[in-house]
Coordinates of C-alpha atoms in Angstrom, one line a residue:
M229 CA -195.3 -5.7 -4.3
S230 CA -194.2 -2.3 -2.7
T231 CA -192.1 0.2 -4.1
A232 CA -189.6 2.4 -2.4
S233 CA -190.0 5.8 -2.8
S234 CA -187.6 7.7 -5.0
S235 CA -187.5 11.0 -3.5
A236 CA -184.2 13.2 -3.3
A237 CA -183.5 12.3 0.2
T238 CA -183.5 8.6 0.0
D239 CA -182.6 7.8 -3.7
P240 CA -178.8 7.6 -3.8
A241 CA -178.9 8.3 -7.7
V242 CA -179.9 12.2 -6.0
P243 CA -177.1 13.7 -4.0
G244 CA -179.6 15.1 -2.1
E245 CA -178.9 16.7 1.6
Q246 CA -175.3 16.3 0.4
E247 CA -176.5 19.2 -2.3
A248 CA -176.4 21.8 1.0
R249 CA -172.6 21.5 1.3
P250 CA -170.5 24.1 -0.8
R251 CA -170.8 23.0 -3.8
R252 CA -167.0 24.1 -5.0
L253 CA -165.6 21.8 -3.0
S254 CA -168.1 19.2 -4.4
R255 CA -166.7 19.9 -8.0
L256 CA -163.4 19.1 -6.4
T257 CA -163.8 15.7 -5.4
L258 CA -166.6 13.2 -7.3
P259 CA -169.3 13.7 -9.6
A260 CA -172.4 14.4 -8.6
G261 CA -173.8 10.7 -9.3
V262 CA -171.2 9.6 -7.4
R263 CA -171.0 11.9 -4.5
P264 CA -173.3 9.9 -2.7
Y265 CA -171.6 7.0 -2.2
R266 CA -168.7 8.7 -0.6
A267 CA -169.4 7.6 2.8
P268 CA -170.5 4.3 3.0
L269 CA -167.6 3.6 0.7
L270 CA -165.1 5.2 2.6
L271 CA -167.0 3.5 6.1
Y272 CA -166.8 -0.1 4.4
G273 CA -163.1 0.3 3.0
V274 CA -161.3 1.8 6.2
T275 CA -163.6 -0.7 8.1
K276 CA -162.5 -3.7 6.1
L277 CA -158.6 -2.2 6.1
V278 CA -158.5 -2.5 9.7
G279 CA -159.8 -6.5 10.1
L280 CA -157.8 -7.3 7.3
T281 CA -154.5 -5.7 9.4
V282 CA -155.8 -7.6 12.8
F283 CA -156.2 -10.6 10.8
A284 CA -152.4 -10.2 9.5
V285 CA -151.5 -9.3 13.1
L286 CA -153.1 -12.7 14.4
L287 CA -151.8 -14.7 11.8
E288 CA -148.1 -13.6 11.9
A289 CA -148.4 -14.4 16.1
A290 CA -149.9 -17.8 15.8
G291 CA -147.8 -18.7 12.7
D292 CA -149.7 -21.8 12.1
Y293 CA -150.0 -20.7 8.3
E294 CA -146.4 -21.5 7.9
K295 CA -146.5 -25.1 8.9
K296 CA -149.5 -26.0 6.6
E297 CA -149.9 -26.8 2.8
P298 CA -150.2 -23.5 0.7
R299 CA -153.4 -25.6 -0.7
F300 CA -154.8 -25.9 2.9
G301 CA -154.6 -22.5 4.6
G302 CA -150.9 -22.3 4.4
G303 CA -148.3 -20.5 2.3
A304 CA -145.3 -18.2 2.6
H305 CA -146.4 -15.3 3.4
W306 CA -149.7 -14.2 5.4
W307 CA -151.4 -12.8 2.5
D308 CA -151.1 -16.3 0.9
V309 CA -154.0 -17.8 3.1
L310 CA -156.6 -15.3 1.0
G311 CA -155.6 -17.5 -1.9
T312 CA -156.4 -20.8 -0.2
W313 CA -159.2 -24.0 0.1
D314 CA -161.9 -22.6 -2.1
G315 CA -159.2 -19.6 -3.8
W316 CA -157.2 -22.6 -4.5
W317 CA -159.8 -24.1 -7.0
Y318 CA -160.8 -20.7 -8.8
L319 CA -157.4 -19.8 -9.3
Q320 CA -157.1 -23.4 -11.0
V321 CA -159.9 -22.8 -13.2
A322 CA -158.4 -19.4 -13.8
E323 CA -154.9 -21.1 -14.9
K324 CA -156.3 -24.1 -16.2
G325 CA -160.1 -24.0 -17.5
Y326 CA -162.4 -27.0 -16.7
D327 CA -161.8 -31.0 -17.6
P328 CA -165.0 -32.0 -17.3
G329 CA -165.3 -35.9 -17.6
P330 CA -167.4 -38.5 -16.2
L331 CA -167.1 -38.7 -12.6
E332 CA -164.7 -41.1 -11.3
R333 CA -165.4 -43.0 -8.9
L334 CA -163.4 -43.6 -5.6
A335 CA -162.8 -46.8 -2.9
S336 CA -166.3 -47.1 -0.8
G337 CA -166.0 -46.6 2.8
G338 CA -164.8 -43.2 2.8
L339 CA -166.8 -40.0 2.8
F340 CA -165.8 -38.9 -0.4
T341 CA -166.8 -41.6 -2.9
V342 CA -166.0 -39.4 -6.4
K343 CA -163.1 -37.7 -7.2
Q344 CA -163.5 -33.6 -6.5
N345 CA -163.8 -31.6 -10.2
S346 CA -163.4 -28.0 -10.6
V347 CA -166.3 -28.0 -12.7
A348 CA -168.2 -27.2 -9.0
F349 CA -166.9 -24.1 -9.1
F350 CA -168.7 -21.8 -11.5
P351 CA -167.3 -19.8 -14.6
L352 CA -167.4 -16.6 -13.6
Y353 CA -165.0 -15.5 -10.9
P354 CA -162.3 -17.3 -12.4
G355 CA -163.2 -16.1 -15.9
L356 CA -162.5 -12.5 -14.6
I357 CA -159.3 -13.2 -12.6
R358 CA -158.0 -14.7 -16.2
G359 CA -159.2 -11.7 -18.0
V360 CA -158.0 -9.3 -15.2
S361 CA -154.4 -11.1 -15.6
E362 CA -154.0 -10.8 -19.0
V363 CA -155.4 -7.0 -19.3
T364 CA -153.0 -5.9 -16.3
G365 CA -149.9 -8.4 -16.2
L366 CA -150.6 -9.0 -12.5
G367 CA -151.1 -12.4 -11.3
L368 CA -153.4 -14.7 -11.2
F369 CA -153.8 -14.2 -7.2
G370 CA -153.2 -10.7 -7.4
S371 CA -156.0 -10.6 -10.4
G372 CA -158.2 -12.8 -7.9
L373 CA -157.8 -10.2 -5.0
L374 CA -158.4 -7.1 -6.9
V375 CA -161.4 -8.4 -8.7
S376 CA -162.9 -9.5 -5.2
V377 CA -161.4 -6.5 -3.4
V378 CA -163.1 -3.8 -6.5
A379 CA -166.4 -6.2 -6.6
S380 CA -166.7 -5.4 -2.5
F381 CA -167.0 -2.0 -3.2
V382 CA -169.5 -2.4 -5.8
A383 CA -171.5 -4.5 -3.5
A384 CA -170.8 -1.9 -0.7
A385 CA -172.3 0.6 -3.1
G386 CA -175.4 -1.4 -4.3
I387 CA -176.3 -2.6 -0.6
Y388 CA -176.1 1.6 0.3
A389 CA -178.2 2.1 -2.7
V390 CA -181.2 -0.5 -1.5
I391 CA -181.5 0.1 2.0
S392 CA -180.8 4.3 1.7
T393 CA -183.6 4.0 -0.7
L394 CA -185.9 1.9 2.0
A395 CA -184.8 3.5 5.4
G396 CA -182.4 7.0 4.5
V397 CA -178.8 7.5 3.3
R398 CA -177.5 7.4 6.9
A399 CA -179.3 3.8 7.6
G400 CA -177.9 2.8 4.0
T401 CA -174.3 4.2 5.0
I402 CA -174.5 1.9 8.4
A403 CA -175.7 -1.1 5.9
A404 CA -172.2 -0.6 4.3
G405 CA -170.6 -0.4 6.8
L406 CA -172.2 -3.2 8.5
W407 CA -171.7 -5.8 5.4
A408 CA -167.7 -4.8 6.4
V409 CA -167.8 -6.3 9.8
A410 CA -170.8 -9.1 9.0
P411 CA -169.5 -12.8 10.4
G412 CA -168.4 -14.4 7.5
A413 CA -167.0 -11.1 6.1
G414 CA -163.1 -12.3 5.7
V415 CA -163.7 -13.7 2.1
E416 CA -164.8 -10.5 0.9
W417 CA -161.2 -9.3 0.2
A418 CA -160.2 -13.0 -0.5
V419 CA -159.9 -15.2 -3.4
Y420 CA -163.1 -15.8 -3.3
S421 CA -167.0 -15.3 -5.4
E422 CA -169.0 -13.7 -2.2
S423 CA -168.0 -10.2 -3.2
L424 CA -168.8 -10.8 -7.1
F425 CA -172.0 -12.2 -6.4
V426 CA -173.2 -9.5 -3.3
A427 CA -172.6 -6.8 -6.2
I428 CA -174.5 -8.7 -8.5
A429 CA -177.3 -9.6 -6.3
A430 CA -177.6 -5.8 -4.2
W431 CA -177.9 -4.4 -7.6
C432 CA -180.5 -6.7 -9.5
C433 CA -182.8 -6.3 -6.0
Y434 CA -182.3 -2.6 -6.4
C435 CA -182.8 -2.4 -10.4
V436 CA -186.5 -4.7 -9.8
M437 CA -187.2 -2.2 -6.9
K438 CA -186.8 0.7 -9.6
R439 CA -189.1 -1.3 -12.4
R440 CA -185.3 -1.6 -14.8
W441 CA -186.5 -5.0 -15.9
V442 CA -183.9 -5.5 -18.8
A443 CA -181.2 -4.3 -16.4
A444 CA -182.6 -7.0 -13.4
G445 CA -182.6 -9.7 -15.8
L446 CA -179.4 -9.3 -17.4
L447 CA -177.9 -9.2 -13.7
A448 CA -179.8 -12.5 -12.7
F449 CA -178.6 -13.8 -15.7
V450 CA -174.9 -13.1 -14.9
A451 CA -175.1 -14.3 -10.9
G452 CA -176.3 -18.0 -12.5
L453 CA -172.9 -17.7 -13.9
N454 CA -171.4 -17.1 -10.6
R455 CA -172.7 -19.3 -8.2
P456 CA -175.6 -22.1 -7.7
T457 CA -177.1 -20.7 -5.0
A458 CA -178.1 -17.6 -7.6
A459 CA -181.0 -19.8 -7.7
A460 CA -182.9 -18.0 -4.9
L461 CA -181.7 -14.8 -6.9
I462 CA -183.3 -15.9 -9.9
G463 CA -186.4 -17.1 -8.0
A464 CA -186.9 -14.0 -6.3
V465 CA -186.3 -11.8 -9.7
G466 CA -189.1 -14.1 -11.5
L467 CA -191.9 -13.8 -8.6
A468 CA -191.1 -10.0 -8.3
A469 CA -191.9 -9.8 -11.8
L470 CA -195.1 -12.4 -11.9
V471 CA -196.8 -10.2 -9.8
T472 CA -196.1 -7.1 -11.8
L473 CA -198.0 -9.0 -14.4
V474 CA -200.4 -10.3 -12.3
R475 CA -201.8 -7.3 -11.7
R476 CA -203.3 -5.3 -13.8
E477 CA -202.6 -1.7 -12.1
S478 CA -198.7 -2.8 -12.1
R479 CA -199.2 -4.3 -15.7
R480 CA -200.6 -0.9 -17.3
E481 CA -198.1 0.8 -15.4
H482 CA -194.6 -0.9 -16.3
G483 CA -195.8 -2.9 -19.3
V484 CA -195.4 -6.7 -19.8
A485 CA -192.9 -6.6 -22.3
G486 CA -189.7 -6.1 -19.7
P487 CA -191.2 -8.2 -16.9
L488 CA -191.6 -11.1 -19.1
Y489 CA -188.2 -10.5 -20.2
A490 CA -186.8 -10.5 -16.6
M491 CA -188.6 -13.8 -16.3
F492 CA -187.1 -15.6 -19.3
A493 CA -183.5 -14.2 -18.8
A494 CA -182.7 -14.6 -15.4
P495 CA -182.7 -18.1 -15.1
L496 CA -180.8 -18.5 -18.4
G497 CA -177.2 -18.4 -17.1
L498 CA -177.4 -21.0 -14.0
I499 CA -179.7 -23.7 -16.4
T500 CA -176.5 -23.1 -19.3
Y501 CA -173.9 -24.2 -17.1
I502 CA -175.2 -26.8 -14.8
T503 CA -176.6 -28.3 -18.7
W504 CA -173.1 -28.0 -19.8
V505 CA -171.6 -29.8 -17.1
S506 CA -174.3 -32.7 -17.6
L507 CA -173.4 -32.8 -21.1
N508 CA -169.8 -32.8 -20.9
M509 CA -169.5 -35.3 -17.7
G510 CA -172.3 -37.8 -19.1
S511 CA -174.8 -36.9 -16.6
F512 CA -177.9 -35.1 -16.6
T513 CA -177.3 -35.0 -12.3
A514 CA -173.9 -34.8 -12.5
Y515 CA -173.3 -31.7 -11.2
F516 CA -175.4 -32.5 -7.9
T517 CA -173.9 -36.0 -7.6
L518 CA -170.7 -34.2 -7.4
Q519 CA -171.4 -32.0 -4.8
R520 CA -173.0 -34.6 -2.7
E521 CA -170.8 -37.4 -2.7
G522 CA -167.1 -35.5 -3.9
W523 CA -167.9 -32.4 -1.1
A524 CA -170.6 -34.1 0.6
H525 CA -173.0 -31.4 0.3
Y526 CA -176.4 -31.8 -0.7
F527 CA -180.2 -30.4 0.2
D528 CA -181.2 -32.0 3.5
F529 CA -184.3 -30.4 4.8
G530 CA -182.7 -29.0 7.6
A531 CA -181.3 -32.2 9.1
Y532 CA -177.9 -31.8 9.4
T533 CA -178.6 -28.0 11.0
L534 CA -180.7 -29.7 13.5
D535 CA -177.8 -32.6 14.2
V536 CA -175.4 -29.8 15.1
L537 CA -177.6 -27.7 17.3
G538 CA -178.6 -30.4 19.0
N539 CA -174.8 -31.3 19.0
I540 CA -173.9 -28.0 20.6
A541 CA -176.8 -27.6 22.8
V542 CA -175.2 -30.4 25.4
G543 CA -171.7 -29.8 24.7
H544 CA -171.5 -32.4 21.6
D545 CA -169.4 -32.5 18.4
H546 CA -170.5 -36.2 17.1
Y547 CA -171.7 -34.5 13.9
L548 CA -170.0 -34.4 10.4
F549 CA -167.4 -31.1 10.1
S550 CA -167.0 -30.3 13.3
F551 CA -165.3 -27.0 14.4
T552 CA -165.8 -25.7 17.8
T553 CA -165.2 -22.0 17.6
S554 CA -166.8 -21.6 14.2
D555 CA -169.2 -23.6 14.6
L556 CA -170.2 -21.4 18.3
I557 CA -170.3 -18.5 16.0
A558 CA -172.5 -20.0 13.3
V559 CA -175.0 -21.0 16.4
Q560 CA -175.2 -17.1 17.7
L561 CA -175.9 -16.2 14.2
V562 CA -178.2 -19.1 13.1
L563 CA -180.2 -17.7 16.6
A564 CA -180.2 -14.1 15.6
L565 CA -181.9 -14.8 12.3
P566 CA -185.8 -14.8 13.3
F567 CA -185.0 -11.2 14.9
L568 CA -183.1 -9.9 11.9
I569 CA -186.1 -11.6 9.7
A570 CA -188.5 -9.6 12.2
L571 CA -186.7 -6.6 11.9
M572 CA -186.7 -6.7 7.8
L573 CA -190.6 -7.3 7.7
R574 CA -191.5 -4.2 10.0
K575 CA -189.6 -2.4 7.2
K576 CA -191.8 -3.9 5.0
P577 CA -189.3 -4.3 2.3
P578 CA -190.5 -5.1 -1.5
L579 CA -191.2 -8.5 -2.3
V580 CA -187.5 -8.9 -4.3
L581 CA -185.6 -8.4 -0.9
V582 CA -188.3 -11.1 1.2
A583 CA -187.7 -13.2 -1.0
Y584 CA -184.5 -13.3 -1.7
T585 CA -183.8 -13.6 1.9
L586 CA -185.8 -16.5 2.8
A587 CA -184.8 -18.4 -0.1
S588 CA -181.6 -17.7 0.7
I589 CA -181.9 -18.7 4.5
V590 CA -184.0 -21.8 3.1
T591 CA -181.3 -22.7 1.0
V592 CA -178.1 -22.5 3.6
L593 CA -180.3 -23.8 6.6
G594 CA -181.8 -27.0 4.6
T595 CA -178.2 -27.9 2.8
Q596 CA -175.3 -30.2 4.7
Q597 CA -172.4 -28.2 4.5
M598 CA -170.1 -27.0 6.8
F599 CA -172.0 -25.3 9.5
G600 CA -169.1 -23.0 10.6
N601 CA -169.3 -21.7 7.2
T602 CA -173.2 -20.7 8.1
P603 CA -171.6 -16.9 8.4
R604 CA -170.1 -16.9 4.7
Y605 CA -172.9 -18.7 3.1
L606 CA -175.8 -15.6 4.5
L607 CA -172.9 -13.2 3.9
P608 CA -174.7 -12.5 0.5
V609 CA -178.1 -11.9 2.0
F610 CA -177.7 -8.2 2.8
P611 CA -181.4 -7.5 2.9
L612 CA -181.3 -8.8 6.9
L613 CA -179.1 -5.6 7.6
L614 CA -181.8 -3.3 6.7
G615 CA -183.8 -3.6 10.2
P616 CA -179.9 -2.9 12.5
A617 CA -179.3 -0.3 9.8
A618 CA -182.2 1.4 10.1
A619 CA -182.2 0.9 14.3
M620 CA -178.6 2.3 14.2
S621 CA -179.3 5.6 12.0
R622 CA -180.8 7.2 15.3
L623 CA -177.3 7.4 16.8
R624 CA -175.1 10.0 17.3
W625 CA -171.9 9.7 14.9
P626 CA -169.5 9.5 18.1
S627 CA -171.4 6.7 19.0
L628 CA -171.6 5.1 15.5
T629 CA -167.6 5.7 15.9
V630 CA -166.8 3.7 18.8
F631 CA -169.4 0.8 17.8
F632 CA -167.3 0.2 13.9
T633 CA -163.4 1.1 15.5
T634 CA -164.7 -2.2 18.5
A635 CA -166.7 -4.4 15.6
A636 CA -163.5 -3.8 12.8
L637 CA -161.0 -4.6 15.2
A638 CA -162.8 -7.8 16.5
S639 CA -164.3 -8.8 12.9
G640 CA -160.3 -9.7 12.3
W641 CA -160.5 -12.4 14.7
Y642 CA -164.0 -13.6 14.2
A643 CA -165.1 -12.8 10.6
H644 CA -161.2 -13.3 9.3
Y645 CA -158.9 -15.1 11.5
V646 CA -161.6 -18.3 12.9
M647 CA -162.8 -18.8 9.4
F648 CA -159.6 -19.6 8.0
E649 CA -157.4 -20.6 10.7
L650 CA -160.2 -22.3 13.1
G651 CA -162.0 -23.3 10.2
I652 CA -162.2 -24.6 6.9
P653 CA -163.7 -21.5 4.7

């Protein structure tokens, strides 16, 4: 497994080229350890704020959210939309906890054959919502937004740390900005768990790259309490640790204890929660049955994805969960994946990034779920930003300013409005 350079020019933990600026000004702003993250976080925050503003304007202009049920994309104010759909479930868990029991069968003949249950939503994110609400006095909705926004900045910093290590500070900054305007980025500042997961995943991968195995194992463990798709991250960490142990040189350099710890600690969070659900619902496969028969989500080796692509190619919508506009955006992203993967591999990233990326993509495209949500499901696959960010790092900032201004404005529609109002996020 290749390792990245830790030189002062690329390691985000070292101020590097920013030391050339007047030290007096630097001391008046941020500590040295935080200073390298100033530019990427500023770019990320401003870009996201512009997109959210456009989203709010579009919501108010259309006014459709006022006619919808609060649980299903509606509310009294435009910002209420950010806590609907999956957000409603997370807020229910934060308020009431779980109520697991045997699966409740529904009448046959419909799309869903078992009653939906909140145990389908993993506990870390709603637990943080509840904790923040108790500490700050904010309501659950406000706490959910606060957790997501803070986590999104931590995620942007993690993306910067990984990409800057591989392709330079400039590319890392651009990558943080690209994540703000990526298709599906609308959930980053909503009551959804994506921002928290990407924050964990990015820093977990960074720790593996720097051979901080204990931290990597702990982060992978925590990720398993946040989303079932953490399996891709857990597998990537385990594979990187295994390769380190197999190779004699790396084993001598990094020891055995750290990689072994990461391998065994990484899956425990996911295994613990799935086991808890199984024991409380009376079936070892309860969680997977709930996903399949309560939400119609299950791994089908890509049959659903191929069905959707075939239908859209000839202008038909004879497939499950059809949403015309969001599906077309998802198709464009799927068609771009081979190119993005090739660009990523051209930079020869570490094994953990390659394994995490490919496993995540296989999981998303191989699963029957709402195809229009493919951009959201692929949002955690941040290593795909490596190639575009490295290429764009050759541009001057005036050109980059034009790009990010245009993309930020447009993202208010394609990454926010399309997802929440023209589909089901």
